[in-house]
Structure formats: C-alpha cells, structure tokens
mmCIF file of C-alpha atoms in Angstrom:
data_model
loop_
_atom_site.group_PDB
_atom_site.id
_atom_site.type_symbol
_atom_site.label_atom_id
_atom_site.label_comp_id
_atom_site.label_asym_id
_atom_site.label_seq_id
_atom_site.Cartn_x
_atom_site.Cartn_y
_atom_site.Cartn_z
ATOM 1 C CA UNK A 1 15.721 -19.048 21.619
ATOM 2 C CA UNK A 2 13.186 -20.316 19.084
ATOM 3 C CA UNK A 3 10.313 -18.556 20.877
ATOM 4 C CA UNK A 4 12.232 -15.252 20.950
ATOM 5 C CA UNK A 5 12.880 -15.464 17.210
ATOM 6 C CA UNK A 6 9.249 -16.491 16.590
ATOM 7 C CA UNK A 7 7.911 -13.500 18.540
ATOM 8 C CA UNK A 8 10.311 -11.178 16.718
ATOM 9 C CA UNK A 9 9.006 -12.394 13.358
ATOM 10 C CA UNK A 10 5.401 -12.029 14.561
ATOM 11 C CA UNK A 11 6.105 -8.426 15.594
ATOM 12 C CA UNK A 12 7.342 -7.595 12.088
ATOM 13 C CA UNK A 13 4.335 -9.296 10.513
ATOM 14 C CA UNK A 14 1.862 -7.284 12.572
ATOM 15 C CA UNK A 15 3.802 -4.072 11.946
ATOM 16 C CA UNK A 16 3.840 -4.647 8.208
ATOM 17 C CA UNK A 17 0.161 -5.529 8.116
ATOM 18 C CA UNK A 18 -0.601 -2.306 9.945
ATOM 19 C CA UNK A 19 1.407 -0.146 7.537
ATOM 20 C CA UNK A 20 0.652 -2.573 4.725
ATOM 21 C CA UNK A 21 1.007 -2.100 1.026
ATOM 22 C CA UNK A 22 -1.038 0.704 -0.408
ATOM 23 C CA UNK A 23 -2.877 -0.293 -3.563
ATOM 24 C CA UNK A 24 -2.712 3.222 -5.016
ATOM 25 C CA UNK A 25 0.967 3.991 -4.407
ATOM 26 C CA UNK A 26 4.073 2.868 -6.237
ATOM 27 C CA UNK A 27 5.063 -0.357 -4.527
ATOM 28 C CA UNK A 28 8.501 -1.983 -4.499
ATOM 29 C CA UNK A 29 10.192 -5.107 -3.210
ATOM 30 C CA UNK A 30 13.962 -5.246 -2.718
ATOM 31 C CA UNK A 31 15.785 -8.530 -3.322
ATOM 32 C CA UNK A 32 19.056 -9.705 -1.728
ATOM 33 C CA UNK A 33 22.103 -7.933 -3.152
ATOM 34 C CA UNK A 34 25.086 -9.433 -4.924
ATOM 35 C CA UNK A 35 28.618 -8.328 -4.101
ATOM 36 C CA UNK A 36 31.668 -7.781 -6.302
ATOM 37 C CA UNK A 37 33.822 -8.990 -3.412
ATOM 38 C CA UNK A 38 32.962 -12.067 -1.371
ATOM 39 C CA UNK A 39 34.838 -10.658 1.624
ATOM 40 C CA UNK A 40 32.298 -7.836 1.974
ATOM 41 C CA UNK A 41 29.581 -10.438 2.493
ATOM 42 C CA UNK A 42 31.632 -12.403 5.015
ATOM 43 C CA UNK A 43 32.809 -9.358 6.984
ATOM 44 C CA UNK A 44 29.868 -6.954 6.658
ATOM 45 C CA UNK A 45 26.924 -9.106 5.423
ATOM 46 C CA UNK A 46 26.254 -6.587 2.657
ATOM 47 C CA UNK A 47 23.979 -8.979 0.743
ATOM 48 C CA UNK A 48 21.279 -8.606 3.410
ATOM 49 C CA UNK A 49 22.365 -5.339 5.011
ATOM 50 C CA UNK A 50 22.299 -3.108 1.934
ATOM 51 C CA UNK A 51 18.683 -3.965 1.000
ATOM 52 C CA UNK A 52 17.696 -2.777 4.481
ATOM 53 C CA UNK A 53 19.559 0.528 4.048
ATOM 54 C CA UNK A 54 17.920 1.065 0.648
ATOM 55 C CA UNK A 55 14.538 0.150 2.143
ATOM 56 C CA UNK A 56 14.978 2.871 4.765
ATOM 57 C CA UNK A 57 15.924 5.474 2.134
ATOM 58 C CA UNK A 58 12.880 4.605 0.004
ATOM 59 C CA UNK A 59 10.523 4.761 2.989
ATOM 60 C CA UNK A 60 11.920 8.116 4.107
ATOM 61 C CA UNK A 61 11.028 9.570 0.707
ATOM 62 C CA UNK A 62 7.319 9.124 1.643
ATOM 63 C CA UNK A 63 6.590 8.380 -2.015
ATOM 64 C CA UNK A 64 6.754 4.591 -2.137
ATOM 65 C CA UNK A 65 5.381 1.559 -0.366
ATOM 66 C CA UNK A 66 8.229 -0.865 0.298
ATOM 67 C CA UNK A 67 7.893 -4.533 1.257
ATOM 68 C CA UNK A 68 9.571 -5.360 4.555
ATOM 69 C CA UNK A 69 12.835 -7.140 3.766
ATOM 70 C CA UNK A 70 12.760 -9.229 6.940
ATOM 71 C CA UNK A 71 9.284 -10.478 6.077
ATOM 72 C CA UNK A 72 10.479 -11.268 2.570
ATOM 73 C CA UNK A 73 13.013 -13.648 4.115
ATOM 74 C CA UNK A 74 10.515 -15.140 6.572
ATOM 75 C CA UNK A 75 7.742 -15.618 4.006
ATOM 76 C CA UNK A 76 10.085 -17.346 1.575
ATOM 77 C CA UNK A 77 10.493 -20.078 4.186
ATOM 78 C CA UNK A 78 6.815 -20.971 3.581
ATOM 79 C CA UNK A 79 7.217 -21.045 -0.199
ATOM 80 C CA UNK A 80 6.952 -24.311 -2.129
ATOM 81 C CA UNK A 81 10.581 -24.218 -3.278
ATOM 82 C CA UNK A 82 12.826 -25.827 -0.665
ATOM 83 C CA UNK A 83 15.768 -23.480 -1.148
ATOM 84 C CA UNK A 84 17.456 -20.480 0.413
ATOM 85 C CA UNK A 85 15.901 -17.071 -0.208
ATOM 86 C CA UNK A 86 19.289 -16.113 -1.688
ATOM 87 C CA UNK A 87 18.152 -17.884 -4.856
ATOM 88 C CA UNK A 88 16.319 -14.642 -5.638
ATOM 89 C CA UNK A 89 19.687 -12.942 -6.212
ATOM 90 C CA UNK A 90 20.163 -14.769 -9.491
ATOM 91 C CA UNK A 91 16.805 -16.331 -10.400
ATOM 92 C CA UNK A 92 14.538 -13.410 -11.219
ATOM 93 C CA UNK A 93 11.744 -15.722 -12.403
ATOM 94 C CA UNK A 94 11.501 -17.408 -9.011
ATOM 95 C CA UNK A 95 11.689 -14.007 -7.321
ATOM 96 C CA UNK A 96 8.928 -12.430 -9.418
ATOM 97 C CA UNK A 97 6.596 -15.409 -9.026
ATOM 98 C CA UNK A 98 7.039 -15.404 -5.266
ATOM 99 C CA UNK A 99 6.641 -11.618 -4.961
ATOM 100 C CA UNK A 100 3.480 -11.578 -7.097
ATOM 101 C CA UNK A 101 1.866 -14.084 -4.736
ATOM 102 C CA UNK A 102 3.059 -12.396 -1.558
ATOM 103 C CA UNK A 103 3.267 -8.611 -2.016
ATOM 104 C CA UNK A 104 1.335 -6.147 -4.177
ATOM 105 C CA UNK A 105 4.468 -4.854 -5.878
ATOM 106 C CA UNK A 106 4.830 -2.899 -9.096
ATOM 107 C CA UNK A 107 8.601 -3.134 -9.221
ATOM 108 C CA UNK A 108 11.427 -5.378 -8.118
ATOM 109 C CA UNK A 109 14.793 -3.977 -7.149
ATOM 110 C CA UNK A 110 17.982 -5.975 -7.209
ATOM 111 C CA UNK A 111 21.461 -4.616 -6.803
ATOM 112 C CA UNK A 112 25.157 -5.154 -6.414
ATOM 113 C CA UNK A 113 27.763 -3.760 -4.056
ATOM 114 C CA UNK A 114 30.589 -2.456 -6.272
ATOM 115 C CA UNK A 115 32.761 -0.879 -3.573
ATOM 116 C CA UNK A 116 32.683 -1.148 0.203
ATOM 117 C CA UNK A 117 36.043 -0.148 1.619
ATOM 118 C CA UNK A 118 37.272 1.512 4.786
ATOM 119 C CA UNK A 119 40.594 3.344 4.702
ATOM 120 C CA UNK A 120 42.014 3.575 8.189
ATOM 121 C CA UNK A 121 44.305 6.322 9.372
ATOM 122 C CA UNK A 122 44.107 9.381 11.591
ATOM 123 C CA UNK A 123 40.621 9.819 10.163
ATOM 124 C CA UNK A 124 38.835 6.739 8.850
ATOM 125 C CA UNK A 125 37.245 7.218 5.421
ATOM 126 C CA UNK A 126 34.620 4.925 3.932
ATOM 127 C CA UNK A 127 33.994 4.633 0.203
ATOM 128 C CA UNK A 128 30.938 2.819 -1.140
ATOM 129 C CA UNK A 129 29.368 2.336 -4.542
ATOM 130 C CA UNK A 130 26.141 0.558 -5.463
ATOM 131 C CA UNK A 131 24.374 -0.493 -8.634
ATOM 132 C CA UNK A 132 20.593 -0.857 -8.482
ATOM 133 C CA UNK A 133 18.250 -2.239 -11.143
ATOM 134 C CA UNK A 134 14.592 -1.185 -11.305
ATOM 135 C CA UNK A 135 12.610 -4.089 -12.773
ATOM 136 C CA UNK A 136 9.026 -4.215 -14.048
ATOM 137 C CA UNK A 137 7.517 -7.149 -12.157
ATOM 138 C CA UNK A 138 5.127 -8.023 -14.999
ATOM 139 C CA UNK A 139 7.593 -8.056 -17.890
ATOM 140 C CA UNK A 140 10.820 -8.611 -15.876
ATOM 141 C CA UNK A 141 12.379 -5.864 -17.994
ATOM 142 C CA UNK A 142 15.163 -3.846 -16.388
ATOM 143 C CA UNK A 143 13.717 -0.373 -16.843
ATOM 144 C CA UNK A 144 16.691 1.562 -15.542
ATOM 145 C CA UNK A 145 20.004 0.943 -13.803
ATOM 146 C CA UNK A 146 21.116 3.449 -11.182
ATOM 147 C CA UNK A 147 24.720 3.660 -9.985
ATOM 148 C CA UNK A 148 25.991 6.007 -7.314
ATOM 149 C CA UNK A 149 28.743 6.315 -4.741
ATOM 150 C CA UNK A 150 29.593 8.247 -1.603
ATOM 151 C CA UNK A 151 32.424 8.896 0.838
ATOM 152 C CA UNK A 152 32.236 9.599 4.535
ATOM 153 C CA UNK A 153 35.030 10.486 6.959
ATOM 154 C CA UNK A 154 34.791 10.194 10.719
ATOM 155 C CA UNK A 155 37.008 12.433 12.870
ATOM 156 C CA UNK A 156 38.555 9.384 14.522
ATOM 157 C CA UNK A 157 38.663 5.632 14.178
ATOM 158 C CA UNK A 158 35.455 4.180 12.787
ATOM 159 C CA UNK A 159 33.972 1.185 14.601
ATOM 160 C CA UNK A 160 33.387 -1.823 12.383
ATOM 161 C CA UNK A 161 29.937 -3.402 12.493
ATOM 162 C CA UNK A 162 28.136 -5.869 10.299
ATOM 163 C CA UNK A 163 25.565 -4.074 8.158
ATOM 164 C CA UNK A 164 22.730 -5.915 9.948
ATOM 165 C CA UNK A 165 23.775 -4.350 13.269
ATOM 166 C CA UNK A 166 21.777 -1.296 14.372
ATOM 167 C CA UNK A 167 25.071 0.456 15.217
ATOM 168 C CA UNK A 168 26.217 0.067 11.610
ATOM 169 C CA UNK A 169 24.578 3.420 10.820
ATOM 170 C CA UNK A 170 26.960 5.142 13.249
ATOM 171 C CA UNK A 171 30.022 3.889 11.379
ATOM 172 C CA UNK A 172 31.721 5.540 8.412
ATOM 173 C CA UNK A 173 30.574 2.731 6.109
ATOM 174 C CA UNK A 174 27.011 3.045 7.378
ATOM 175 C CA UNK A 175 26.814 6.787 6.853
ATOM 176 C CA UNK A 176 28.404 6.543 3.413
ATOM 177 C CA UNK A 177 25.846 3.870 2.468
ATOM 178 C CA UNK A 178 22.962 6.115 3.505
ATOM 179 C CA UNK A 179 24.332 8.985 1.411
ATOM 180 C CA UNK A 180 24.782 6.790 -1.669
ATOM 181 C CA UNK A 181 21.331 5.216 -1.436
ATOM 182 C CA UNK A 182 19.672 8.591 -0.830
ATOM 183 C CA UNK A 183 21.178 9.725 -4.145
ATOM 184 C CA UNK A 184 19.872 6.619 -5.888
ATOM 185 C CA UNK A 185 16.396 7.125 -4.424
ATOM 186 C CA UNK A 186 16.338 10.706 -5.706
ATOM 187 C CA UNK A 187 17.196 9.374 -9.166
ATOM 188 C CA UNK A 188 14.405 6.778 -8.920
ATOM 189 C CA UNK A 189 11.933 9.488 -7.907
ATOM 190 C CA UNK A 190 12.890 11.547 -10.957
ATOM 191 C CA UNK A 191 12.699 8.570 -13.297
ATOM 192 C CA UNK A 192 9.251 7.455 -12.083
ATOM 193 C CA UNK A 193 8.054 11.057 -11.657
ATOM 194 C CA UNK A 194 6.703 10.030 -8.258
ATOM 195 C CA UNK A 195 4.649 12.727 -6.560
ATOM 196 C CA UNK A 196 1.993 11.021 -4.428
ATOM 197 C CA UNK A 197 3.242 11.834 -0.923
ATOM 198 C CA UNK A 198 1.752 9.639 1.789
ATOM 199 C CA UNK A 199 2.123 9.410 5.538
ATOM 200 C CA UNK A 200 0.243 8.570 8.714
ATOM 201 C CA UNK A 201 -1.700 10.393 11.401
ATOM 202 C CA UNK A 202 0.359 10.545 14.577
ATOM 203 C CA UNK A 203 -1.961 12.526 16.853
ATOM 204 C CA UNK A 204 -5.525 13.870 16.993
ATOM 205 C CA UNK A 205 -6.621 16.787 19.193
ATOM 206 C CA UNK A 206 -10.208 17.923 18.699
ATOM 207 C CA UNK A 207 -10.237 19.195 15.105
ATOM 208 C CA UNK A 208 -6.449 19.155 14.740
ATOM 209 C CA UNK A 209 -4.862 16.247 12.877
ATOM 210 C CA UNK A 210 -1.084 15.785 13.186
ATOM 211 C CA UNK A 211 0.721 13.963 10.364
ATOM 212 C CA UNK A 212 4.337 12.810 9.976
ATOM 213 C CA UNK A 213 4.964 14.998 6.917
ATOM 214 C CA UNK A 214 6.338 18.526 6.932
ATOM 215 C CA UNK A 215 8.444 21.108 5.136
ATOM 216 C CA UNK A 216 11.212 18.572 4.525
ATOM 217 C CA UNK A 217 8.704 16.567 2.471
ATOM 218 C CA UNK A 218 7.748 19.644 0.397
ATOM 219 C CA UNK A 219 4.367 19.943 2.085
ATOM 220 C CA UNK A 220 2.901 23.454 1.888
ATOM 221 C CA UNK A 221 0.287 25.305 3.869
ATOM 222 C CA UNK A 222 -3.037 24.927 2.091
ATOM 223 C CA UNK A 223 -2.255 21.455 0.719
ATOM 224 C CA UNK A 224 -5.168 19.055 0.977
ATOM 225 C CA UNK A 225 -4.838 15.442 2.094
ATOM 226 C CA UNK A 226 -7.233 12.532 1.747
ATOM 227 C CA UNK A 227 -7.547 10.346 4.832
ATOM 228 C CA UNK A 228 -7.984 6.577 4.609
ATOM 229 C CA UNK A 229 -8.889 3.867 7.069
ATOM 230 C CA UNK A 230 -6.914 0.657 6.528
ATOM 231 C CA UNK A 231 -8.470 -2.784 6.622
ATOM 232 C CA UNK A 232 -6.540 -6.044 6.582
ATOM 233 C CA UNK A 233 -8.292 -8.706 4.537
ATOM 234 C CA UNK A 234 -7.323 -12.366 4.532
ATOM 235 C CA UNK A 235 -7.918 -13.718 1.026
ATOM 236 C CA UNK A 236 -7.198 -17.423 1.048
ATOM 237 C CA UNK A 237 -6.529 -19.271 -2.222
ATOM 238 C CA UNK A 238 -9.881 -21.089 -2.139
ATOM 239 C CA UNK A 239 -11.771 -17.794 -2.169
ATOM 240 C CA UNK A 240 -12.580 -17.603 1.541
ATOM 241 C CA UNK A 241 -11.726 -14.369 3.267
ATOM 242 C CA UNK A 242 -11.755 -12.669 6.598
ATOM 243 C CA UNK A 243 -10.938 -9.126 7.555
ATOM 244 C CA UNK A 244 -10.113 -6.943 10.504
ATOM 245 C CA UNK A 245 -10.211 -3.210 11.051
ATOM 246 C CA UNK A 246 -6.873 -1.454 11.481
ATOM 247 C CA UNK A 247 -7.722 -0.860 15.137
ATOM 248 C CA UNK A 248 -8.538 -4.474 15.973
ATOM 249 C CA UNK A 249 -6.647 -7.698 16.268
ATOM 250 C CA UNK A 250 -5.894 -9.713 13.163
ATOM 251 C CA UNK A 251 -8.393 -12.508 12.523
ATOM 252 C CA UNK A 252 -7.836 -15.725 10.622
ATOM 253 C CA UNK A 253 -10.032 -18.556 9.446
ATOM 254 C CA UNK A 254 -9.981 -22.069 10.882
ATOM 255 C CA UNK A 255 -6.614 -23.806 10.923
ATOM 256 C CA UNK A 256 -8.265 -26.761 9.171
ATOM 257 C CA UNK A 257 -8.840 -24.670 6.056
ATOM 258 C CA UNK A 258 -7.709 -26.270 2.786
ATOM 259 C CA UNK A 259 -5.831 -24.275 0.144
ATOM 260 C CA UNK A 260 -6.085 -24.523 -3.622
ATOM 261 C CA UNK A 261 -4.795 -22.845 -6.771
ATOM 262 C CA UNK A 262 -1.665 -21.190 -5.390
ATOM 263 C CA UNK A 263 1.838 -22.043 -6.492
ATOM 264 C CA UNK A 264 3.207 -21.753 -2.971
ATOM 265 C CA UNK A 265 1.450 -25.003 -2.116
ATOM 266 C CA UNK A 266 4.010 -27.801 -1.696
ATOM 267 C CA UNK A 267 4.370 -29.741 -4.932
ATOM 268 C CA UNK A 268 5.646 -33.008 -3.479
ATOM 269 C CA UNK A 269 2.349 -34.918 -3.964
ATOM 270 C CA UNK A 270 1.407 -36.091 -7.444
ATOM 271 C CA UNK A 271 -0.877 -33.505 -9.000
ATOM 272 C CA UNK A 272 -4.286 -34.422 -10.381
ATOM 273 C CA UNK A 273 -6.816 -32.265 -12.196
ATOM 274 C CA UNK A 274 -9.080 -31.832 -9.172
ATOM 275 C CA UNK A 275 -6.560 -32.212 -6.386
ATOM 276 C CA UNK A 276 -7.092 -30.071 -3.284
ATOM 277 C CA UNK A 277 -3.869 -29.398 -1.418
ATOM 278 C CA UNK A 278 -3.583 -28.331 2.193
ATOM 279 C CA UNK A 279 -0.857 -26.785 4.316
ATOM 280 C CA UNK A 280 2.080 -29.089 5.062
ATOM 281 C CA UNK A 281 4.333 -28.569 8.066
ATOM 282 C CA UNK A 282 7.267 -30.531 6.598
ATOM 283 C CA UNK A 283 8.549 -30.231 3.031
ATOM 284 C CA UNK A 284 11.529 -31.744 1.260
ATOM 285 C CA UNK A 285 13.271 -31.700 -2.102
ATOM 286 C CA UNK A 286 15.024 -34.270 -4.269
ATOM 287 C CA UNK A 287 18.332 -33.591 -2.470
ATOM 288 C CA UNK A 288 16.858 -34.725 0.819
ATOM 289 C CA UNK A 289 16.727 -31.232 2.355
ATOM 290 C CA UNK A 290 13.909 -30.933 4.894
ATOM 291 C CA UNK A 291 12.178 -27.646 5.782
ATOM 292 C CA UNK A 292 9.639 -26.902 8.484
ATOM 293 C CA UNK A 293 6.988 -24.323 7.649
ATOM 294 C CA UNK A 294 5.140 -22.155 10.157
ATOM 295 C CA UNK A 295 1.422 -22.161 9.367
ATOM 296 C CA UNK A 296 1.214 -18.648 10.763
ATOM 297 C CA UNK A 297 3.721 -17.413 8.169
ATOM 298 C CA UNK A 298 1.957 -19.431 5.476
ATOM 299 C CA UNK A 299 -1.365 -17.768 6.243
ATOM 300 C CA UNK A 300 -0.102 -14.228 6.736
ATOM 301 C CA UNK A 301 1.173 -14.235 3.160
ATOM 302 C CA UNK A 302 -2.454 -14.024 2.011
ATOM 303 C CA UNK A 303 -3.314 -10.793 3.839
ATOM 304 C CA UNK A 304 -4.010 -7.751 1.682
ATOM 305 C CA UNK A 305 -4.553 -4.151 2.701
ATOM 306 C CA UNK A 306 -7.732 -2.401 1.606
ATOM 307 C CA UNK A 307 -8.288 1.348 1.881
ATOM 308 C CA UNK A 308 -11.536 3.078 2.760
ATOM 309 C CA UNK A 309 -11.824 6.822 2.179
ATOM 310 C CA UNK A 310 -12.828 8.715 5.322
ATOM 311 C CA UNK A 311 -12.450 12.456 4.725
ATOM 312 C CA UNK A 312 -10.240 15.240 3.391
ATOM 313 C CA UNK A 313 -8.419 17.891 5.416
ATOM 314 C CA UNK A 314 -6.252 20.936 4.732
ATOM 315 C CA UNK A 315 -2.835 21.898 6.115
ATOM 316 C CA UNK A 316 -3.243 24.867 8.466
ATOM 317 C CA UNK A 317 0.072 24.717 10.337
ATOM 318 C CA UNK A 318 3.436 23.604 8.977
ATOM 319 C CA UNK A 319 6.714 22.604 10.629
ATOM 320 C CA UNK A 320 9.921 20.924 9.476
ATOM 321 C CA UNK A 321 8.968 17.362 10.414
ATOM 322 C CA UNK A 322 5.199 17.472 10.749
ATOM 323 C CA UNK A 323 2.064 19.339 9.745
ATOM 324 C CA UNK A 324 -1.334 19.995 11.292
ATOM 325 C CA UNK A 325 -4.522 19.495 9.288
ATOM 326 C CA UNK A 326 -7.910 20.932 10.170
ATOM 327 C CA UNK A 327 -10.735 18.427 10.294
ATOM 328 C CA UNK A 328 -13.922 20.111 9.092
ATOM 329 C CA UNK A 329 -15.863 16.874 8.696
ATOM 330 C CA UNK A 330 -17.937 14.984 11.238
ATOM 331 C CA UNK A 331 -16.026 11.776 10.557
ATOM 332 C CA UNK A 332 -14.088 10.076 13.330
ATOM 333 C CA UNK A 333 -10.367 10.439 12.677
ATOM 334 C CA UNK A 334 -7.921 8.160 14.466
ATOM 335 C CA UNK A 335 -4.161 7.856 14.755
ATOM 336 C CA UNK A 336 -2.379 5.523 12.318
ATOM 337 C CA UNK A 337 -4.832 6.271 9.526
ATOM 338 C CA UNK A 338 -3.126 6.896 6.195
ATOM 339 C CA UNK A 339 -2.992 10.319 4.535
ATOM 340 C CA UNK A 340 -2.182 11.053 0.902
ATOM 341 C CA UNK A 341 -1.813 14.433 -0.732
ATOM 342 C CA UNK A 342 -4.573 15.349 -3.188
ATOM 343 C CA UNK A 343 -3.377 16.056 -6.708
#
C-alpha cells in the first residue's frame, strides 16, 4: 500500500516538473478551503475537493500557471513545521512562507464553501456558492474577493460522491461546482487583465506544429506564438545545482548533500551562527508528534523550471480545440514544448 501511494506521488511530481511553473506567466497556488458547514467536509471533503475543482478551472483558462494541489499537500510533509497542511487554512503567514520556498507563485488563493446542498426529488438539484480571496504573496494583502454561485439539475437522482472522487464531476454537485468556479475564474481574468495565453505542442508533422489551443481559447488565424524548451533545474539551498532537459530523466545531486539557509530545514537542533544542517528523516515537535520525511520529496521542492526560447510560428489552420502553426525556422521542434502567444 505504501509503495502504491509513493509511486502515485512520484507520478504527480514528474508531471508537475514537466509542465512546471512558467516564470513569465501569472502563477497561483490554491490553499485548502474552509467550510461554513462542518458536515460538508465530513460528507463531501469540500476542504480538499474544491481547491482541485478551482485548479482545473484555472488551468482550462490557459492564462495561468497553477501549483498542483496534491503536490502542495505532499511537499508540506517535508516542511520544517510538524503540523497538518490544513494549518494553511487559517495561518496565512505559514502558508506564504512555505509557498515562497516551494513554488514560484505570484498569488495565493484561499476560499470558503458557503453553500453545498443537494435537494432531492423527482429531479435532484444542487446549489453551491463559493467565496475566493486573491492574495498578493509578497504583501499578504487580499486584493479582491470573488463570490459566485450556481445551480445544476440532473434529470433523475444524482449519485453522491466525495469531491475527491473522479466521479464527483458527474454528479449534480460536481457540475454545479464547475459552473460556479468557471464564473469566478472569468472574474479573476478580468480583474488581472490576463491575456498571455499559453499551451503545449501536442504533435509535430514536418513543418506543421499542433497545439492544444483553438477557437475556444480566442486564438485567431495569423496569431504568432513563441515556442520554448523547458529545462528543470535543481537549485539546492547551498548553491549547488543540476539540471535536465525536458526530454530526459530528472537528475539529482548526491544524497549526501548538505543543505543550508532554507527555512524548511528542521529546526530541532540548537542553531549556531555557522551551523550547517542536513536532511533529517525523522522530525518531531514539542507535543511529541513524530513525522517521517521522504528525501525525494524534500529534494524535489528545490526544482525550478527555466525556459529557453526556440522559435516563433504562425497559426495557419484553426479548429475549435486546437490550432496548427507553420514552422518556418530550421530549429528542432518537439512535442510538449511550451507555446505562448506573442503580444
């Protein structure tokens, strides 16, 4: 069971590193949600489920880079504070400090579930309402609060799933949640005046480049896109680094490496002016709680994504869900490279 969970976490880490945070886009990290009704957490797990729904809505806008919520939870287990990641619901200082050291985020998002009800009858109707705060990660100022709601009626009885279940999106509550968060995302886009559409290359045929953006993303024939190669760079706290191309395996430095000058280093030992700390597998707090930290998770927190410009290409064919660019350069273009519309 442990190995299955470990491999699942590793899969998400590699996936996130591949599509990692873009240094030139608006980047966001979503924190666990609060709930106006404790029963919604117990029955539907809305505190963890709703951040994932909002994450999906933000990603589908193709205008933001969003930290993976599951990795947020996993990485917090390697943080120096021996506490549940749920502490980030109420302690914004802890959240911001952790996020600054782990993700290249411009904004934090926290939220609250205000309504999450299912009215059963001949046709089951779900009603949801959410409040979302957009927070400047540097100043911790709440820049704007967005509140929106939605209803959704299924023709028959709606199955009831926890919001972490993949089938949740087929339920009335799931579909209502998507509608409400899509509205909130549109409001966020307007507020931030976001316009830098980005996507990935899904296919390459001779001089034709297929991208996962189309008419639905307001792409037009004649639009020009810049193409970037992604490189994952391991920047350890002591200044050492290692990198790997987006088409190669991830590399790391020696497991005997010592770490310095990062607040996620366990603080149990007495600090001295010139103390050099190293990774610790077991940590504890004054209450006697003991946590075990994966060194893999500890190290992966220090990976950053670097972009390298490759070429530019123009949209020559346009469809609802994708577009085709014409490659007029002699540069090698590969799938999974990032594309961003030229302003």
